[in-house]
PDB file of C-alpha atoms in Angstrom:
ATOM      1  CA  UNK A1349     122.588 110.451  75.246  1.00 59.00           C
ATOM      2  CA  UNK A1350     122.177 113.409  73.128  1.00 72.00           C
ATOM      3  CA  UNK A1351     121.360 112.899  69.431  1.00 74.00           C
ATOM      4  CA  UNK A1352     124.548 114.638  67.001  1.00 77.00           C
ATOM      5  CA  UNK A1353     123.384 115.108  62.995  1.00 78.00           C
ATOM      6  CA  UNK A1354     126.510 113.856  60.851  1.00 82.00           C
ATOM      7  CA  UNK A1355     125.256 115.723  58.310  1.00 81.00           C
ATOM      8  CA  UNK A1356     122.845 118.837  57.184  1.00 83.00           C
ATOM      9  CA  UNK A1357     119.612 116.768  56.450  1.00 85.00           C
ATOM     10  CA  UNK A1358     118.932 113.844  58.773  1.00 83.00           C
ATOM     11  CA  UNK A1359     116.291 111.402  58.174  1.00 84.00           C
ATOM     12  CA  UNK A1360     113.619 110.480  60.655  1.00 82.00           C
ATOM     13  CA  UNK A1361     111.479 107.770  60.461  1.00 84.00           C
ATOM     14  CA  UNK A1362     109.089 106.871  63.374  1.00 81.00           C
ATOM     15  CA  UNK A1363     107.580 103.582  63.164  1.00 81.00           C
ATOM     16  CA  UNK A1364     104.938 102.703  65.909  1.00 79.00           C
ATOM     17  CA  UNK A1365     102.434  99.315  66.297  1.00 75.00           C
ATOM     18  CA  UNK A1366      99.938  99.166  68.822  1.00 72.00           C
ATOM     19  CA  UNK A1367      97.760  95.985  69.291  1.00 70.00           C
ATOM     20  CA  UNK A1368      96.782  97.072  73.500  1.00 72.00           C
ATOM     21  CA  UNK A1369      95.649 100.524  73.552  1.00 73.00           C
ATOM     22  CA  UNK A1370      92.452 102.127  71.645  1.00 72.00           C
ATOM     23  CA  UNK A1371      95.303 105.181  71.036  1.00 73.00           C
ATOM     24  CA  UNK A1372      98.646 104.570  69.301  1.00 72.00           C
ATOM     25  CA  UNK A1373     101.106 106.509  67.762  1.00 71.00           C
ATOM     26  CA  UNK A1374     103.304 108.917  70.223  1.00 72.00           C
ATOM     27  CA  UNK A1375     102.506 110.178  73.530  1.00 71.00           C
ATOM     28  CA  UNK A1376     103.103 113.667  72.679  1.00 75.00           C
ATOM     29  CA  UNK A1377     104.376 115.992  69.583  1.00 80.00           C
ATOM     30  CA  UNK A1378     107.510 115.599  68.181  1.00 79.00           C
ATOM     31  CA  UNK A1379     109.728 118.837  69.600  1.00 81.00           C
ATOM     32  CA  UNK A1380     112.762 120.347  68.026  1.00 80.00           C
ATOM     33  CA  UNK A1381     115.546 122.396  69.342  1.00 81.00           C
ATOM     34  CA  UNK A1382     118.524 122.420  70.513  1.00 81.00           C
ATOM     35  CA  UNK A1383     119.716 119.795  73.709  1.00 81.00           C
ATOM     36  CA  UNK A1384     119.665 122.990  76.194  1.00 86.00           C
ATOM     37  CA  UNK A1385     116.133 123.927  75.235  1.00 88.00           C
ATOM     38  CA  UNK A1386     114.491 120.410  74.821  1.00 84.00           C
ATOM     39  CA  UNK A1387     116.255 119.439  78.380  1.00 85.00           C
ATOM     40  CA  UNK A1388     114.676 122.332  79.913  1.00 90.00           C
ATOM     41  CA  UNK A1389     111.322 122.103  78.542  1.00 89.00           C
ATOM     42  CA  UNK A1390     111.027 118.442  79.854  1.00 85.00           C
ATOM     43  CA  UNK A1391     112.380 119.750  83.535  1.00 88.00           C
ATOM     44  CA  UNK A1392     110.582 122.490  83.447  1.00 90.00           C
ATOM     45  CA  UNK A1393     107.365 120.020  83.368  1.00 87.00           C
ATOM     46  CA  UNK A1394     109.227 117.259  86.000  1.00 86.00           C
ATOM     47  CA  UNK A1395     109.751 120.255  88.099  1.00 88.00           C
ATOM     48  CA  UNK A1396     105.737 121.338  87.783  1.00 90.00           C
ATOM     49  CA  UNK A1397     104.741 117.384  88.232  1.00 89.00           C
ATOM     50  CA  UNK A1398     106.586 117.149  91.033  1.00 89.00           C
ATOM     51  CA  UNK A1399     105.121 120.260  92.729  1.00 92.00           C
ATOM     52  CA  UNK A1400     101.371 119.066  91.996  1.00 92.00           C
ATOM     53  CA  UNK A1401     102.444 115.675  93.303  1.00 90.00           C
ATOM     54  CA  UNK A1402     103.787 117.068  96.601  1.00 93.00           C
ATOM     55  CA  UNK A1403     101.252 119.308  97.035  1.00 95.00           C
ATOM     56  CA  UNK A1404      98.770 116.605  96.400  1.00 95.00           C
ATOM     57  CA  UNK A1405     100.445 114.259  99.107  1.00 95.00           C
ATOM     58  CA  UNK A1406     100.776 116.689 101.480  1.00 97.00           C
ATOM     59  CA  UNK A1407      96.689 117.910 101.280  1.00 96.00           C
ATOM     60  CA  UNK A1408      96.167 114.206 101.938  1.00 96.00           C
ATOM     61  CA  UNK A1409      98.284 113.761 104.965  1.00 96.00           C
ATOM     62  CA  UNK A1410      97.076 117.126 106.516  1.00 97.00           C
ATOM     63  CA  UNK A1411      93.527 115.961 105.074  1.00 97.00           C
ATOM     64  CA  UNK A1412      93.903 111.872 107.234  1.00 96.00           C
ATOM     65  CA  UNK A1413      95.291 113.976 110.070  1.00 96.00           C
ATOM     66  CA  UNK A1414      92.386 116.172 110.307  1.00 96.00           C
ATOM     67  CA  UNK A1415      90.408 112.641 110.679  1.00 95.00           C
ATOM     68  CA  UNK A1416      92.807 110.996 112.778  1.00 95.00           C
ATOM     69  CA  UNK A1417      91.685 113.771 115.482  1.00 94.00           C
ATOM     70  CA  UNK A1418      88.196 113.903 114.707  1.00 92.00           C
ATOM     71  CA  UNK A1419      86.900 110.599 113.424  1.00 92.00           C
ATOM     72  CA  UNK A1420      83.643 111.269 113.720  1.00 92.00           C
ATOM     73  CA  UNK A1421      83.593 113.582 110.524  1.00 92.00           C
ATOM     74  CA  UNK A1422      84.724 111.163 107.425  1.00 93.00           C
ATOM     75  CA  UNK A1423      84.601 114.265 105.190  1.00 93.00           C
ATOM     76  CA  UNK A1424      88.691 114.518 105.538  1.00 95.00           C
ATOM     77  CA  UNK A1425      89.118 111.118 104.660  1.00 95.00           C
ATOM     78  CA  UNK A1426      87.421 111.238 101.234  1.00 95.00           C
ATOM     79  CA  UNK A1427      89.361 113.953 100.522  1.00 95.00           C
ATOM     80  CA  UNK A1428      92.465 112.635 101.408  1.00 96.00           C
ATOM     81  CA  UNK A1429      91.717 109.209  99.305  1.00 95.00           C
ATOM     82  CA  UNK A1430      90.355 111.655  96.478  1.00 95.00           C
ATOM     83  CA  UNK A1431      94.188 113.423  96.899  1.00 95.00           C
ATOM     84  CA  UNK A1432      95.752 109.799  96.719  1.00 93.00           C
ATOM     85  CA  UNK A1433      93.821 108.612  93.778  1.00 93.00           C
ATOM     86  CA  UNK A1434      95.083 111.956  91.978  1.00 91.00           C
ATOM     87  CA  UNK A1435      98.598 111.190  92.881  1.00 91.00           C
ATOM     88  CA  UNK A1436      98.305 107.344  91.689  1.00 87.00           C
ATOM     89  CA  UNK A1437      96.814 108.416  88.367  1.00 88.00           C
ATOM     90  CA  UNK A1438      99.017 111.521  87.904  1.00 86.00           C
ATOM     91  CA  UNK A1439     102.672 109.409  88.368  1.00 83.00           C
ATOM     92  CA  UNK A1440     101.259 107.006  85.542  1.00 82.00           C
ATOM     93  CA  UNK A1441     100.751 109.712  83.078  1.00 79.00           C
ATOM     94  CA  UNK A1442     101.977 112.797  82.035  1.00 70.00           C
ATOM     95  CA  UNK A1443     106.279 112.773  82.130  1.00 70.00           C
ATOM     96  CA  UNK A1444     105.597 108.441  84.149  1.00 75.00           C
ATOM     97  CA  UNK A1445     107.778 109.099  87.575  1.00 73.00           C
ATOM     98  CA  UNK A1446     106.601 105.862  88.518  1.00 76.00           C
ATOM     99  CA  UNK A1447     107.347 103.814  85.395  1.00 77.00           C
ATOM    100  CA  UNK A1448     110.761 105.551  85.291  1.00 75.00           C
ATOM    101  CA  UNK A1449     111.633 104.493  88.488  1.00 77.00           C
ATOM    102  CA  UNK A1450     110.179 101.103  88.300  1.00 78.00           C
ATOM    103  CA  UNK A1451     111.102 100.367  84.458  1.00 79.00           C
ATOM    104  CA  UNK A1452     110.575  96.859  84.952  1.00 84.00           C
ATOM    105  CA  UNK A1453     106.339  97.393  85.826  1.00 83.00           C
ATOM    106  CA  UNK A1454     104.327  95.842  83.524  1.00 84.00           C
ATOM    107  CA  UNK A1455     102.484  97.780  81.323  1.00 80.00           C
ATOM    108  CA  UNK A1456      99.172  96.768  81.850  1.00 85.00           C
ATOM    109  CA  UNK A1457      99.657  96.836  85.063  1.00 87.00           C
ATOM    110  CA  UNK A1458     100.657 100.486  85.091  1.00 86.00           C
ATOM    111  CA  UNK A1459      97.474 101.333  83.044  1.00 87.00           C
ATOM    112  CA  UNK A1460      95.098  99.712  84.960  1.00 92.00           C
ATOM    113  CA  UNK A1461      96.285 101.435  88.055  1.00 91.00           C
ATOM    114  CA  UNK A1462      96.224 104.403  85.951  1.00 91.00           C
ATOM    115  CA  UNK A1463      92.580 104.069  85.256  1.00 92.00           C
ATOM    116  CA  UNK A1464      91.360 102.558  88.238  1.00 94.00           C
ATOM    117  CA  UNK A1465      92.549 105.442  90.122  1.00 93.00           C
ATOM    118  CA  UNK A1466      90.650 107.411  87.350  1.00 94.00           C
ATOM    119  CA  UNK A1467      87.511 105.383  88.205  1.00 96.00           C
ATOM    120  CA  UNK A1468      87.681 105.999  91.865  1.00 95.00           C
ATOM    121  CA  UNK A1469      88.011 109.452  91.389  1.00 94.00           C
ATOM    122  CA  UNK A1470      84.595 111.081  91.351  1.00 95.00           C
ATOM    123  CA  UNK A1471      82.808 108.321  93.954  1.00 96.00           C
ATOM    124  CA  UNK A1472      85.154 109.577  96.462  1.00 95.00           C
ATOM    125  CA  UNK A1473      84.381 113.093  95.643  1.00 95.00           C
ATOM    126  CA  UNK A1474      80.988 112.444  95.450  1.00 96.00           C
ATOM    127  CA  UNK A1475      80.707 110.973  99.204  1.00 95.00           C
ATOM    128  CA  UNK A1476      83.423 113.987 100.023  1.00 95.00           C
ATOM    129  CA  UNK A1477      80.828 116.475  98.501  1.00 94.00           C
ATOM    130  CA  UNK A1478      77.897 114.433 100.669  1.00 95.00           C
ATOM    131  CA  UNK A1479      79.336 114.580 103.846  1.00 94.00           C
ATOM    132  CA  UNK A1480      80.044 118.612 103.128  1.00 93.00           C
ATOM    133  CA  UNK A1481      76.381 119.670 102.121  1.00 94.00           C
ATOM    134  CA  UNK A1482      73.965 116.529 103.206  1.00 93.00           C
ATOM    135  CA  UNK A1483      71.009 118.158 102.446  1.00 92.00           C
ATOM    136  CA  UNK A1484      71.407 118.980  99.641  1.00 93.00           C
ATOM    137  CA  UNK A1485      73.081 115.749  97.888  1.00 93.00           C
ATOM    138  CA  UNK A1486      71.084 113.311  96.504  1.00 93.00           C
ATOM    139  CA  UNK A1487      71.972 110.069  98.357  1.00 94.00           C
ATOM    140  CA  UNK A1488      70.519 108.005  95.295  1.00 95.00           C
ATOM    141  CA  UNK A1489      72.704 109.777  92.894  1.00 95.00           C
ATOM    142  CA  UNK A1490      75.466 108.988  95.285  1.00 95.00           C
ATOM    143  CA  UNK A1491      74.911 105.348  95.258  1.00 97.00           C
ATOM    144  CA  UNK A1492      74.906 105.658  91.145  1.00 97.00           C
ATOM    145  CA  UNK A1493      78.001 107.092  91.372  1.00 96.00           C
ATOM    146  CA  UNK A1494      79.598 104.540  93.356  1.00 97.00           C
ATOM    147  CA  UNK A1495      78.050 101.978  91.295  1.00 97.00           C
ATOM    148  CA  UNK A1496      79.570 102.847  88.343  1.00 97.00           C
ATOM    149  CA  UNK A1497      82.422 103.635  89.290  1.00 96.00           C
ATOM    150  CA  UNK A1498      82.775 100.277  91.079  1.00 97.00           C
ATOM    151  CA  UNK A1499      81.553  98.915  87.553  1.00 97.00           C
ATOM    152  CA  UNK A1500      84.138 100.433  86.112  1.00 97.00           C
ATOM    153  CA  UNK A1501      86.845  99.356  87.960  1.00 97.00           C
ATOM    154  CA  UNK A1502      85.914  95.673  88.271  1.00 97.00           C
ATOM    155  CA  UNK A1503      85.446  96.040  83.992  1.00 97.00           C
ATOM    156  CA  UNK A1504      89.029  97.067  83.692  1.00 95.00           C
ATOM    157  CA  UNK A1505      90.152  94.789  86.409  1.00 96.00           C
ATOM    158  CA  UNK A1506      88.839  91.794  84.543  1.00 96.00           C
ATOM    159  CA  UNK A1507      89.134  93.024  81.029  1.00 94.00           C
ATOM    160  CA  UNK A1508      92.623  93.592  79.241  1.00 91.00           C
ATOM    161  CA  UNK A1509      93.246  97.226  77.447  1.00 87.00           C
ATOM    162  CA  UNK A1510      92.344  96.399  74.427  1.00 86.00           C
ATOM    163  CA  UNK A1511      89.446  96.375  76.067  1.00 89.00           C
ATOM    164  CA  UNK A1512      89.335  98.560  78.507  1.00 91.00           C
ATOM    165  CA  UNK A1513      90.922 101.247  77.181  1.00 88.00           C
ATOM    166  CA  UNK A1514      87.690 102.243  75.206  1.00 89.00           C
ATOM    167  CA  UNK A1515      86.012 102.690  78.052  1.00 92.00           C
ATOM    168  CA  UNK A1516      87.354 105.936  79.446  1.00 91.00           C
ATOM    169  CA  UNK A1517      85.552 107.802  77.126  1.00 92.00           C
ATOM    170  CA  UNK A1518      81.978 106.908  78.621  1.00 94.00           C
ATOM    171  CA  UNK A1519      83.197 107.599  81.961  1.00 96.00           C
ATOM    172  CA  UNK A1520      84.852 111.068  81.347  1.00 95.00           C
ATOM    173  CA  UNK A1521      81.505 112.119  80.065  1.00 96.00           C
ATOM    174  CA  UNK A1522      79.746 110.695  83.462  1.00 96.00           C
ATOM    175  CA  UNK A1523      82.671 112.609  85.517  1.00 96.00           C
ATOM    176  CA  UNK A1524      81.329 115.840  83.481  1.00 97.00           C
ATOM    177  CA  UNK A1525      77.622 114.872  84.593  1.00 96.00           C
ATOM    178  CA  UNK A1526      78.558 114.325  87.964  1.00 96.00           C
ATOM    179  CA  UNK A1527      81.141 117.401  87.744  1.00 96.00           C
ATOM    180  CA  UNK A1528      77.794 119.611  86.805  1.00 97.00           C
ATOM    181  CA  UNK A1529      75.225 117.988  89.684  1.00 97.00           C
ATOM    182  CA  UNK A1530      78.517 118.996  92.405  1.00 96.00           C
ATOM    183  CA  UNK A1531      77.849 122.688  90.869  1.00 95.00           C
ATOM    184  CA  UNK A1532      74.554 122.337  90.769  1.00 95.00           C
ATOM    185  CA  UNK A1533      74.588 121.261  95.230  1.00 94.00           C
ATOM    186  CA  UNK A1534      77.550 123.736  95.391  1.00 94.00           C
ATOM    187  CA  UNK A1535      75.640 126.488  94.287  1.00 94.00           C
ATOM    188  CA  UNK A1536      72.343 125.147  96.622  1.00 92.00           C
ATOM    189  CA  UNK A1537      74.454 125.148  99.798  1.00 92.00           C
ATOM    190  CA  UNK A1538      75.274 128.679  98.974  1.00 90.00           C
TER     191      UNK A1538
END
């Protein structure tokens, strides 16, 4: 339902708690404007959401096929777990397809599968990026990666987000570290 002012000022009040997350307060600014232009700015990023997403899933089928008919090269199926492992995190966040379809998902179950996906992220790219250029990737720095990202996952598996919701900051700046080494082999391979 649309919200009608009774009257030329109109209160607003916005009270928020948080006692799970290490972030509270709203998920995004507060927009004004009239019901035409708010409703289109929030399709107009469904409509973009839903594009990545499909494009997403269809890499990864295309990406399985590819090793369906040549098993022998595993490089398509990292990428095609790194696809799903986008999709999982992006229908948790951003405009929540997931939890508005489900409403009834638990919370904290949503999150973790938010970050978990998050977590598995850059191993799989890292064994996707070592099955491309095998030369030169470190295999130790491999197994780190996989190592903590398996940390990871088993720390927000077994922790609850008050918790685990501090974590993500550590990790982004590993994905930036490990982001920089797949230049760094990107660059060697050329």
């Amino acid at each position: 339902s649309m919200f009608r002012p009774k009257g030329a000022t109109v209160p607003i009040v916005l009270q928020v708690s948080n006692f799970y997350h290490r972030k509270g307060g709203p998920w995004e600014v507060i927009e004004f404007g009239t019901a035409d232009q708010i409703i289109e700015k929030r399709e107009n990023r469904s409509h973009f959401e839903l594009f990545i997403f499909g494009a997403l899933l269809i890499m990864a089928v295309y990406h399985f096929a590819l090793y369906f008919f040549r098993m022998k090269d595993t490089s398509p199926l990292y990428f095609g777990i790194v696809c799903l492992a986008i999709v999982g995190r992006q229908i948790m966040t951003g405009e929540r397809f997931f939890i508005s379809q489900f409403p009834s998902i638990n919370w904290e179950v949503a999150l973790k599968t938010e970050y978990i996906c998050f977590y598995m992220f850059m191993p799989l790219f890292m064994m996707y990026f070592e099955k491309l250029f095998p030369r030169e990737f470190s295999k130790p720095l491999l197994r780190v990666s996989q190592w903590l990202g398996t940390a990871f996952i088993l720390f927000v598996i077994v922790t609850p987000a008050t918790v685990y919701s501090y974590s993500i900051q550590a990790y982004q700046i590993i994905t930036i570290a490990f982001g920089l080494y797949l230049h760094y082999v990107t660059i060697r391979a050329i």
